[in-house]
Amino acid sequence: MVLFTDAAVLTVAVTLAEAIRFGMDARIPGSATITYTVLGLVVAVMWWVALQLDGATDPVILGHGPAEYRRVAHASIMAFGVVAIVTLLLKQDLSRGYLAIAFPVGVTGLLIGRKALRMWLVQRRRSGAMTTNVLVIGGRASAHSLQRHFGRHPAAGYRVSGVWVPDASEVDASSLQLAARTVPILGNTSELADALRISEAGSVIVTDTEHLGQHGLKELTWELESLDVELLVSPNVVDVSGARMALTTVGHWPLLSVRKPTYSEAAAWPKRMFDLIGAAVLMTLAAPLLLTVALVVKVTSRGPILYRQERIGRDGRPFDMLKFRSMATDADGQLHQLLVAQGKDSGPLAKLDNDPRITRVGNILRRYSIDELPQLLNVLLGTMSLVGPRPQRQFEVERYDNIATRRLRVLPGMTGLWQVSGRSDLSWEDAVRLDNYYVENWSLLADLSILWRTVRAVVRRDGAR
């Protein structure tokens, strides 16, 4: 499907470029026979071949991660570089306008086509189709961890269907309960071929090379060479982004280098400039809405327009977080009593069902997160960021363990990774895990991605209360 879609997009791109620039069947200056239609077909074929040569259709990268898009862009640049060099050597006077149309149209079309196919694939995989069975070579604990991860990311398209522990006795291995499924655990009386057959695996993930012995991984590679089975090796480095990892070789021994977390980069001037410019632009664009909401809040209920609540910011420093008031003026005093009445804990992420403190206007404001917009002032003042872990109250922070405390290493944000990954539908443990991932792997590109996903989450009201 990718091969066909790419070919169709490139054909449309060169045809459209010719039609816009010249009309159809226009001849190249200095040539009596070659038309732009013929040239366009040659360019499309070269471009399509460049995508294959650059690995833009490698099954390993298709369907997930940014590598697919990067390779599409890189192959496209290389293809047009070759076209430019060839036409220069042949002294052909090609229209720059033609290339200026074909290149951006083609690249844009390729990226949109890949995204559309990826969305279709994700939907198929979430319904249980187009999923690859995985044989885990390791132990029970690693198989459990992998399946939990695959369960959180069904779009990845993997499912643990068996575990093989080559150096363990068959007596110690029977079966393992994963979610609603039971998968077999095989020991040293089974060969790889048996393990693959029983698990019906299309991929092998090695989570512990110690079970294979010193030369076992190399021998495993040889055994899988003639089979249509993918081999993956898990470094057992959890919640570390690919940008922080690099494969290095020391004396012919491959090692995975893991760079230090990016706490300091998340507090550096590029992020601060991004916040200042972004907050200023958003406040300017939202000024009519801000004034309208302020007037509606004032007219429809008694109390101040803005609600101030002390939250804990970076390094544990308190600050006043601003919101449009969406509740009754004595809302804080009622919280504990209402939580007790609903049988809920008063800890982190505690939420009330059908909160009676919310005003009629407040329901609308909270539904679309409009009540959060005054926090743009917090961003301008430097107490918050556009993106970061959500700030919490003192009594919640006092319950943090040493893992959750790492959230306080950066400025809190108006939105964050856990908000766009389920918002209040997530457990506290999942929220901490996602926030710590953001803190330790921060990048400006990640901030832009989270802001875009925030817009989609607000529109869809994912997890909103």
Short mmCIF file of C-alpha atoms in Angstrom, two decimals:
data_model
loop_
_atom_site.label_atom_id
_atom_site.label_comp_id
_atom_site.label_asym_id
_atom_site.label_seq_id
_atom_site.Cartn_x
_atom_site.Cartn_y
_atom_site.Cartn_z
CA MET A 1 0.00 0.00 0.00
CA VAL A 2 2.88 2.36 0.78
CA LEU A 3 4.58 1.61 -2.54
CA PHE A 4 1.37 2.21 -4.50
CA THR A 5 0.46 5.37 -2.56
CA ASP A 6 3.93 6.86 -3.03
CA ALA A 7 3.83 6.19 -6.77
CA ALA A 8 0.36 7.74 -7.10
CA VAL A 9 1.34 10.84 -5.09
CA LEU A 10 4.52 11.43 -7.12
CA THR A 11 2.66 11.02 -10.42
CA VAL A 12 0.06 13.57 -9.30
CA ALA A 13 2.78 15.97 -8.11
CA VAL A 14 4.72 16.10 -11.39
CA THR A 15 1.52 16.21 -13.46
CA LEU A 16 0.13 19.05 -11.36
CA ALA A 17 3.41 20.97 -11.61
CA GLU A 18 3.34 20.73 -15.41
CA ALA A 19 -0.32 21.67 -15.65
CA ILE A 20 0.08 24.74 -13.41
CA ARG A 21 3.30 25.95 -14.99
CA PHE A 22 2.80 25.18 -18.70
CA GLY A 23 -0.32 23.18 -19.46
CA MET A 24 0.08 19.62 -20.73
CA ASP A 25 2.65 18.29 -23.24
CA ALA A 26 4.90 21.35 -23.04
CA ARG A 27 8.35 20.78 -24.57
CA ILE A 28 11.63 21.41 -22.78
CA PRO A 29 13.54 24.36 -24.33
CA GLY A 30 16.31 23.13 -26.65
CA SER A 31 14.71 19.71 -27.14
CA ALA A 32 12.50 18.79 -30.07
CA THR A 33 11.16 15.53 -28.62
CA ILE A 34 11.29 15.56 -24.81
CA THR A 35 8.22 17.01 -23.11
CA TYR A 36 7.67 17.87 -19.48
CA THR A 37 5.27 14.93 -19.31
CA VAL A 38 8.11 12.52 -20.14
CA LEU A 39 10.45 14.37 -17.78
CA GLY A 40 7.85 14.22 -15.04
CA LEU A 41 7.55 10.44 -15.35
CA VAL A 42 11.35 10.11 -15.20
CA VAL A 43 11.50 12.35 -12.13
CA ALA A 44 8.67 10.43 -10.44
CA VAL A 45 10.42 7.09 -11.06
CA MET A 46 13.78 8.44 -9.78
CA TRP A 47 12.06 9.89 -6.72
CA TRP A 48 10.21 6.62 -6.05
CA VAL A 49 13.46 4.63 -6.35
CA ALA A 50 15.22 7.09 -4.02
CA LEU A 51 12.59 6.37 -1.36
CA GLN A 52 13.42 2.65 -1.59
CA LEU A 53 17.18 3.18 -1.55
CA ASP A 54 16.98 5.49 1.47
CA GLY A 55 14.97 2.95 3.46
CA ALA A 56 11.76 5.00 3.57
CA THR A 57 9.77 1.78 3.03
CA ASP A 58 11.69 -0.36 5.53
CA PRO A 59 9.09 -2.40 7.47
CA VAL A 60 11.01 -1.72 10.70
CA ILE A 61 10.16 2.00 10.60
CA LEU A 62 6.74 1.91 8.91
CA GLY A 63 3.79 2.79 11.10
CA HIS A 64 5.47 4.30 14.15
CA GLY A 65 8.08 6.87 15.14
CA PRO A 66 9.46 9.91 13.28
CA ALA A 67 12.14 7.99 11.32
CA GLU A 68 9.71 7.22 8.49
CA TYR A 69 8.97 10.91 7.89
CA ARG A 70 12.65 11.87 8.18
CA ARG A 71 13.63 9.32 5.54
CA VAL A 72 10.88 10.49 3.19
CA ALA A 73 12.15 14.07 3.47
CA HIS A 74 15.80 13.04 3.09
CA ALA A 75 15.12 10.83 0.06
CA SER A 76 13.14 13.66 -1.57
CA ILE A 77 15.99 16.13 -1.10
CA MET A 78 18.46 13.63 -2.53
CA ALA A 79 16.21 12.92 -5.53
CA PHE A 80 15.91 16.57 -6.46
CA GLY A 81 19.61 17.05 -5.88
CA VAL A 82 20.28 14.35 -8.44
CA VAL A 83 17.79 15.93 -10.89
CA ALA A 84 19.50 19.32 -10.52
CA ILE A 85 22.98 17.84 -11.08
CA VAL A 86 21.92 15.76 -14.10
CA THR A 87 20.17 18.68 -15.80
CA LEU A 88 23.23 20.86 -15.16
CA LEU A 89 25.60 18.28 -16.66
CA LEU A 90 23.32 17.77 -19.67
CA LYS A 91 22.93 21.55 -19.99
CA GLN A 92 19.14 21.31 -19.99
CA ASP A 93 17.30 24.54 -19.26
CA LEU A 94 14.56 23.26 -16.94
CA SER A 95 11.98 25.61 -15.52
CA ARG A 96 12.72 26.49 -11.89
CA GLY A 97 9.01 27.17 -11.44
CA TYR A 98 8.21 23.59 -12.44
CA LEU A 99 10.60 22.18 -9.83
CA ALA A 100 9.42 24.72 -7.24
CA ILE A 101 5.89 23.34 -7.58
CA ALA A 102 6.69 19.63 -7.96
CA PHE A 103 9.02 19.38 -4.95
CA PRO A 104 6.83 20.86 -2.17
CA VAL A 105 3.67 19.27 -3.59
CA GLY A 106 5.37 15.88 -3.76
CA VAL A 107 6.90 16.02 -0.29
CA THR A 108 3.66 17.25 1.26
CA GLY A 109 1.66 14.58 -0.56
CA LEU A 110 4.08 11.83 0.51
CA LEU A 111 3.91 12.87 4.17
CA ILE A 112 0.10 13.16 4.12
CA GLY A 113 -0.16 9.77 2.40
CA ARG A 114 2.10 8.14 5.00
CA LYS A 115 0.12 9.75 7.82
CA ALA A 116 -3.20 8.57 6.36
CA LEU A 117 -1.90 5.00 6.02
CA ARG A 118 -0.54 5.14 9.56
CA MET A 119 -3.91 6.27 10.93
CA TRP A 120 -5.61 3.40 9.09
CA LEU A 121 -3.03 0.94 10.42
CA VAL A 122 -3.48 2.20 14.00
CA GLN A 123 -7.24 1.67 13.80
CA ARG A 124 -6.74 -1.84 12.47
CA ARG A 125 -4.27 -2.73 15.19
CA ARG A 126 -6.47 -1.33 17.95
CA SER A 127 -9.18 -3.69 16.79
CA GLY A 128 -6.74 -6.61 17.08
CA ALA A 129 -5.89 -6.98 13.39
CA MET A 130 -2.46 -6.74 11.72
CA THR A 131 -0.69 -7.57 15.00
CA THR A 132 2.55 -9.55 15.22
CA ASN A 133 3.00 -12.35 17.76
CA VAL A 134 6.21 -12.03 19.76
CA LEU A 135 8.40 -14.73 21.30
CA VAL A 136 10.26 -13.28 24.29
CA ILE A 137 13.66 -14.78 25.03
CA GLY A 138 14.19 -13.89 28.67
CA GLY A 139 12.07 -14.38 31.75
CA ARG A 140 8.59 -13.99 33.19
CA ALA A 141 9.18 -10.47 34.54
CA SER A 142 10.45 -9.12 31.21
CA ALA A 143 7.53 -10.72 29.37
CA HIS A 144 5.10 -9.09 31.79
CA SER A 145 6.78 -5.69 31.32
CA LEU A 146 6.73 -5.98 27.54
CA GLN A 147 3.09 -6.96 27.43
CA ARG A 148 2.12 -4.07 29.73
CA HIS A 149 3.96 -1.73 27.37
CA PHE A 150 2.33 -3.23 24.28
CA GLY A 151 -1.02 -2.96 26.06
CA ARG A 152 -0.49 0.78 26.58
CA HIS A 153 0.60 1.15 22.93
CA PRO A 154 -1.67 -1.12 20.85
CA ALA A 155 -0.75 0.86 17.74
CA ALA A 156 2.73 -0.68 17.91
CA GLY A 157 1.18 -3.92 16.66
CA TYR A 158 2.96 -6.43 18.93
CA ARG A 159 1.57 -9.07 21.31
CA VAL A 160 3.53 -11.47 23.51
CA SER A 161 2.53 -15.02 22.55
CA GLY A 162 5.31 -17.07 24.17
CA VAL A 163 8.40 -17.02 26.39
CA TRP A 164 11.52 -19.10 25.88
CA VAL A 165 14.18 -19.47 28.60
CA PRO A 166 16.91 -21.55 26.89
CA ASP A 167 18.91 -22.26 30.06
CA ALA A 168 15.95 -23.06 32.36
CA SER A 169 14.45 -26.44 33.18
CA GLU A 170 11.11 -27.31 31.62
CA VAL A 171 9.93 -28.09 35.14
CA ASP A 172 10.13 -24.40 36.01
CA ALA A 173 8.27 -23.34 32.91
CA SER A 174 4.61 -23.90 32.25
CA SER A 175 2.43 -20.92 31.36
CA LEU A 176 2.10 -17.22 32.07
CA GLN A 177 -1.10 -15.21 32.48
CA LEU A 178 -0.94 -12.01 30.44
CA ALA A 179 -4.10 -9.92 30.63
CA ALA A 180 -6.90 -12.30 29.52
CA ARG A 181 -4.51 -14.68 27.74
CA THR A 182 -2.31 -17.57 28.80
CA VAL A 183 0.99 -17.89 26.95
CA PRO A 184 3.38 -20.86 27.07
CA ILE A 185 6.75 -20.69 28.81
CA LEU A 186 9.32 -23.04 27.29
CA GLY A 187 12.61 -24.20 28.77
CA ASN A 188 15.79 -26.01 27.72
CA THR A 189 14.03 -29.10 26.37
CA SER A 190 12.66 -26.98 23.52
CA GLU A 191 14.54 -25.74 20.47
CA LEU A 192 14.04 -22.36 18.84
CA ALA A 193 12.02 -23.93 16.05
CA ASP A 194 9.64 -25.46 18.60
CA ALA A 195 9.31 -22.17 20.46
CA LEU A 196 8.52 -20.28 17.25
CA ARG A 197 5.99 -22.88 16.17
CA ILE A 198 4.17 -23.07 19.52
CA SER A 199 4.05 -19.27 19.95
CA GLU A 200 3.27 -18.67 16.24
CA ALA A 201 5.72 -15.77 16.48
CA GLY A 202 6.59 -13.40 13.68
CA SER A 203 9.11 -11.53 15.86
CA VAL A 204 11.64 -12.45 18.53
CA ILE A 205 12.52 -10.00 21.29
CA VAL A 206 15.58 -10.81 23.40
CA THR A 207 15.23 -9.19 26.82
CA ASP A 208 18.16 -10.92 28.52
CA THR A 209 21.15 -12.13 26.47
CA GLU A 210 22.56 -13.91 29.52
CA HIS A 211 20.14 -16.78 28.87
CA LEU A 212 21.71 -17.33 25.44
CA GLY A 213 25.33 -17.45 26.57
CA GLN A 214 28.27 -15.46 25.23
CA HIS A 215 27.80 -16.40 21.57
CA GLY A 216 24.09 -17.17 21.77
CA LEU A 217 22.85 -13.98 20.14
CA LYS A 218 25.08 -14.49 17.12
CA GLU A 219 23.89 -18.09 16.80
CA LEU A 220 20.28 -16.92 17.17
CA THR A 221 20.83 -14.52 14.28
CA TRP A 222 22.09 -17.39 12.14
CA GLU A 223 19.10 -19.56 13.05
CA LEU A 224 16.62 -16.82 12.13
CA GLU A 225 18.47 -15.97 8.91
CA SER A 226 16.40 -18.30 6.73
CA LEU A 227 13.09 -17.55 8.48
CA ASP A 228 10.79 -14.59 7.94
CA VAL A 229 11.12 -13.60 11.61
CA GLU A 230 12.17 -10.19 12.91
CA LEU A 231 14.86 -10.09 15.63
CA LEU A 232 14.81 -7.29 18.21
CA VAL A 233 16.99 -6.84 21.30
CA SER A 234 15.59 -4.90 24.24
CA PRO A 235 18.21 -2.81 26.10
CA ASN A 236 15.94 -2.79 29.18
CA VAL A 237 16.26 0.99 29.35
CA VAL A 238 12.75 2.17 30.18
CA ASP A 239 11.29 5.64 29.52
CA VAL A 240 14.41 6.99 27.79
CA SER A 241 13.85 8.67 24.43
CA GLY A 242 15.75 7.54 21.36
CA ALA A 243 17.44 10.96 21.15
CA ARG A 244 19.29 10.19 24.39
CA MET A 245 20.55 6.80 23.24
CA ALA A 246 23.33 5.99 20.80
CA LEU A 247 24.97 2.72 19.81
CA THR A 248 28.74 2.77 20.25
CA THR A 249 31.46 0.14 19.88
CA VAL A 250 34.32 -0.33 22.33
CA GLY A 251 36.89 -2.88 21.18
CA HIS A 252 34.34 -4.52 18.84
CA TRP A 253 31.90 -4.80 21.77
CA PRO A 254 28.61 -2.97 21.03
CA LEU A 255 27.38 -0.80 23.89
CA LEU A 256 24.37 1.47 24.27
CA SER A 257 25.33 4.96 25.39
CA VAL A 258 22.63 6.74 27.41
CA ARG A 259 23.03 10.49 27.71
CA LYS A 260 22.11 12.29 30.93
CA PRO A 261 18.53 13.62 31.42
CA THR A 262 17.65 17.02 29.96
CA TYR A 263 16.56 18.79 33.18
CA SER A 264 18.94 21.68 32.60
CA GLU A 265 17.89 22.10 28.96
CA ALA A 266 14.24 22.35 30.04
CA ALA A 267 15.24 25.36 32.19
CA ALA A 268 17.45 27.04 29.58
CA TRP A 269 16.78 30.19 27.58
CA PRO A 270 15.42 28.54 24.37
CA LYS A 271 12.45 27.13 26.27
CA ARG A 272 11.95 30.45 28.08
CA MET A 273 11.93 32.36 24.78
CA PHE A 274 9.52 29.79 23.34
CA ASP A 275 7.22 30.35 26.34
CA LEU A 276 7.38 34.15 26.19
CA ILE A 277 6.72 34.39 22.46
CA GLY A 278 4.08 31.66 22.52
CA ALA A 279 2.21 33.15 25.50
CA ALA A 280 2.30 36.65 24.04
CA VAL A 281 0.95 35.45 20.67
CA LEU A 282 -1.77 33.33 22.29
CA MET A 283 -2.89 36.17 24.57
CA THR A 284 -3.11 38.54 21.64
CA LEU A 285 -5.15 36.08 19.57
CA ALA A 286 -7.38 35.15 22.51
CA ALA A 287 -7.93 38.73 23.77
CA PRO A 288 -11.57 38.98 22.55
CA LEU A 289 -12.39 35.60 24.11
CA LEU A 290 -10.66 36.52 27.39
CA LEU A 291 -12.64 39.76 27.70
CA THR A 292 -15.92 38.04 26.83
CA VAL A 293 -15.39 35.23 29.36
CA ALA A 294 -14.38 37.72 32.07
CA LEU A 295 -17.62 39.65 31.52
CA VAL A 296 -19.76 36.48 31.53
CA VAL A 297 -18.18 35.17 34.75
CA LYS A 298 -18.73 38.51 36.48
CA VAL A 299 -22.36 38.83 35.39
CA THR A 300 -23.52 35.24 36.01
CA SER A 301 -22.24 34.59 39.56
CA ARG A 302 -21.01 36.40 42.63
CA GLY A 303 -17.30 36.53 43.32
CA PRO A 304 -14.05 37.53 41.60
CA ILE A 305 -13.43 36.92 37.90
CA LEU A 306 -10.10 35.20 38.48
CA TYR A 307 -9.49 32.39 40.92
CA ARG A 308 -6.10 32.23 42.62
CA GLN A 309 -4.85 29.01 44.15
CA GLU A 310 -1.44 28.32 45.66
CA ARG A 311 0.38 25.61 43.73
CA ILE A 312 3.89 24.23 44.01
CA GLY A 313 6.27 25.09 41.20
CA ARG A 314 9.85 24.32 40.22
CA ASP A 315 12.11 23.21 43.07
CA GLY A 316 9.13 23.22 45.44
CA ARG A 317 8.54 26.99 45.34
CA PRO A 318 4.88 28.04 45.84
CA PHE A 319 3.12 30.45 43.48
CA ASP A 320 -0.42 31.65 42.75
CA MET A 321 -1.90 29.90 39.73
CA LEU A 322 -4.63 31.84 37.90
CA LYS A 323 -7.89 30.55 36.42
CA PHE A 324 -11.23 31.95 35.41
CA ARG A 325 -13.48 31.21 38.35
CA SER A 326 -15.68 28.24 37.43
CA MET A 327 -16.90 27.33 40.93
CA ALA A 328 -18.66 28.83 43.90
CA THR A 329 -16.51 31.15 46.00
CA ASP A 330 -16.27 28.69 48.92
CA ALA A 331 -15.31 25.72 46.68
CA ASP A 332 -12.03 24.94 48.48
CA GLY A 333 -13.75 24.68 51.85
CA GLN A 334 -16.23 22.14 50.48
CA LEU A 335 -13.69 19.88 48.76
CA HIS A 336 -12.70 17.54 51.61
CA GLN A 337 -16.29 17.03 52.75
CA LEU A 338 -17.45 16.20 49.22
CA LEU A 339 -14.56 13.78 48.65
CA VAL A 340 -15.46 11.95 51.85
CA ALA A 341 -19.13 11.87 50.85
CA GLN A 342 -18.22 10.26 47.51
CA GLY A 343 -15.76 7.86 49.15
CA LYS A 344 -12.78 9.27 47.29
CA ASP A 345 -9.20 9.76 48.38
CA SER A 346 -7.96 13.34 48.78
CA GLY A 347 -4.57 12.52 47.26
CA PRO A 348 -3.06 13.47 43.89
CA LEU A 349 -5.47 13.66 40.96
CA ALA A 350 -8.52 13.29 43.22
CA LYS A 351 -11.63 14.21 41.20
CA LEU A 352 -15.28 14.59 42.12
CA ASP A 353 -18.08 13.10 40.02
CA ASN A 354 -20.71 15.66 39.00
CA ASP A 355 -18.98 18.31 41.11
CA PRO A 356 -21.79 20.43 42.66
CA ARG A 357 -19.45 23.38 43.22
CA ILE A 358 -19.19 24.14 39.49
CA THR A 359 -21.34 26.97 38.14
CA ARG A 360 -23.37 26.65 34.93
CA VAL A 361 -20.90 28.85 33.06
CA GLY A 362 -18.05 27.00 34.75
CA ASN A 363 -19.22 23.73 33.20
CA ILE A 364 -18.75 25.19 29.73
CA LEU A 365 -15.40 26.78 30.61
CA ARG A 366 -14.03 23.54 32.05
CA ARG A 367 -15.41 21.40 29.23
CA TYR A 368 -13.19 23.21 26.72
CA SER A 369 -10.42 24.16 29.21
CA ILE A 370 -11.15 27.86 28.68
CA ASP A 371 -10.83 28.42 32.44
CA GLU A 372 -7.08 27.67 32.10
CA LEU A 373 -6.34 30.56 29.71
CA PRO A 374 -5.39 33.13 32.43
CA GLN A 375 -2.38 30.91 33.14
CA LEU A 376 -0.81 32.59 30.12
CA LEU A 377 -0.10 35.40 32.62
CA ASN A 378 1.71 32.86 34.81
CA VAL A 379 3.80 31.90 31.78
CA LEU A 380 4.72 35.54 31.09
CA LEU A 381 5.63 36.01 34.76
CA GLY A 382 7.92 32.97 34.67
CA THR A 383 6.11 30.85 37.26
CA MET A 384 4.76 28.44 34.65
CA SER A 385 5.60 27.16 31.18
CA LEU A 386 3.35 26.43 28.22
CA VAL A 387 4.28 22.75 28.54
CA GLY A 388 5.33 20.84 31.64
CA PRO A 389 3.99 18.75 34.54
CA ARG A 390 0.77 20.19 35.94
CA PRO A 391 1.32 22.03 39.25
CA GLN A 392 -0.27 20.55 42.33
CA ARG A 393 -1.21 21.73 45.80
CA GLN A 394 0.99 21.53 48.87
CA PHE A 395 -0.86 18.64 50.52
CA GLU A 396 -0.56 16.64 47.30
CA VAL A 397 3.16 17.36 46.94
CA GLU A 398 3.73 16.26 50.54
CA ARG A 399 2.58 12.78 49.49
CA TYR A 400 5.13 12.51 46.66
CA ASP A 401 7.66 9.70 46.77
CA ASN A 402 11.21 10.14 45.46
CA ILE A 403 10.06 9.31 41.91
CA ALA A 404 7.17 11.79 41.82
CA THR A 405 9.41 14.52 43.29
CA ARG A 406 11.38 14.59 40.03
CA ARG A 407 8.39 16.36 38.47
CA LEU A 408 9.48 19.47 40.37
CA ARG A 409 12.77 19.81 38.49
CA VAL A 410 11.20 21.96 35.75
CA LEU A 411 8.57 24.69 35.56
CA PRO A 412 5.00 23.37 35.75
CA GLY A 413 3.00 23.72 32.55
CA MET A 414 -0.42 24.73 31.30
CA THR A 415 -0.50 21.36 29.57
CA GLY A 416 1.68 18.29 29.71
CA LEU A 417 2.32 14.83 28.38
CA TRP A 418 -0.17 13.09 30.66
CA GLN A 419 -2.92 15.58 29.76
CA VAL A 420 -2.67 14.59 26.09
CA SER A 421 -2.39 10.89 26.95
CA GLY A 422 -5.70 10.50 28.75
CA ARG A 423 -5.93 13.45 31.19
CA SER A 424 -8.02 12.48 34.24
CA ASP A 425 -8.66 9.00 32.83
CA LEU A 426 -5.10 7.99 33.78
CA SER A 427 -3.96 6.59 37.09
CA TRP A 428 -1.59 8.57 39.31
CA GLU A 429 1.23 6.11 38.55
CA ASP A 430 0.79 6.56 34.80
CA ALA A 431 0.68 10.35 35.20
CA VAL A 432 3.95 10.34 37.16
CA ARG A 433 5.59 8.05 34.60
CA LEU A 434 4.59 10.31 31.70
CA ASP A 435 5.60 13.51 33.49
CA ASN A 436 9.00 12.08 34.40
CA TYR A 437 9.48 10.95 30.81
CA TYR A 438 8.81 14.52 29.68
CA VAL A 439 11.16 16.01 32.30
CA GLU A 440 14.04 13.66 31.49
CA ASN A 441 13.65 13.75 27.69
CA TRP A 442 12.63 17.37 27.06
CA SER A 443 12.97 18.95 23.61
CA LEU A 444 11.35 21.90 21.84
CA LEU A 445 9.97 19.52 19.23
CA ALA A 446 8.28 17.57 22.01
CA ASP A 447 6.74 20.80 23.34
CA LEU A 448 5.30 21.61 19.91
CA SER A 449 3.92 18.08 19.59
CA ILE A 450 2.26 18.26 23.02
CA LEU A 451 0.69 21.65 22.26
CA TRP A 452 -0.78 20.28 19.03
CA ARG A 453 -2.06 17.16 20.79
CA THR A 454 -3.55 19.38 23.51
CA VAL A 455 -5.72 21.15 20.95
CA ARG A 456 -7.00 17.78 19.70
CA ALA A 457 -7.58 16.49 23.25
CA VAL A 458 -9.58 19.61 24.20
CA VAL A 459 -11.70 19.41 21.05
CA ARG A 460 -12.42 15.73 21.65
CA ARG A 461 -12.82 16.29 25.41
CA ASP A 462 -10.57 13.27 26.10
CA GLY A 463 -10.66 12.65 29.84
CA ALA A 464 -12.05 16.13 30.55
CA ARG A 465 -14.02 16.76 33.72
#
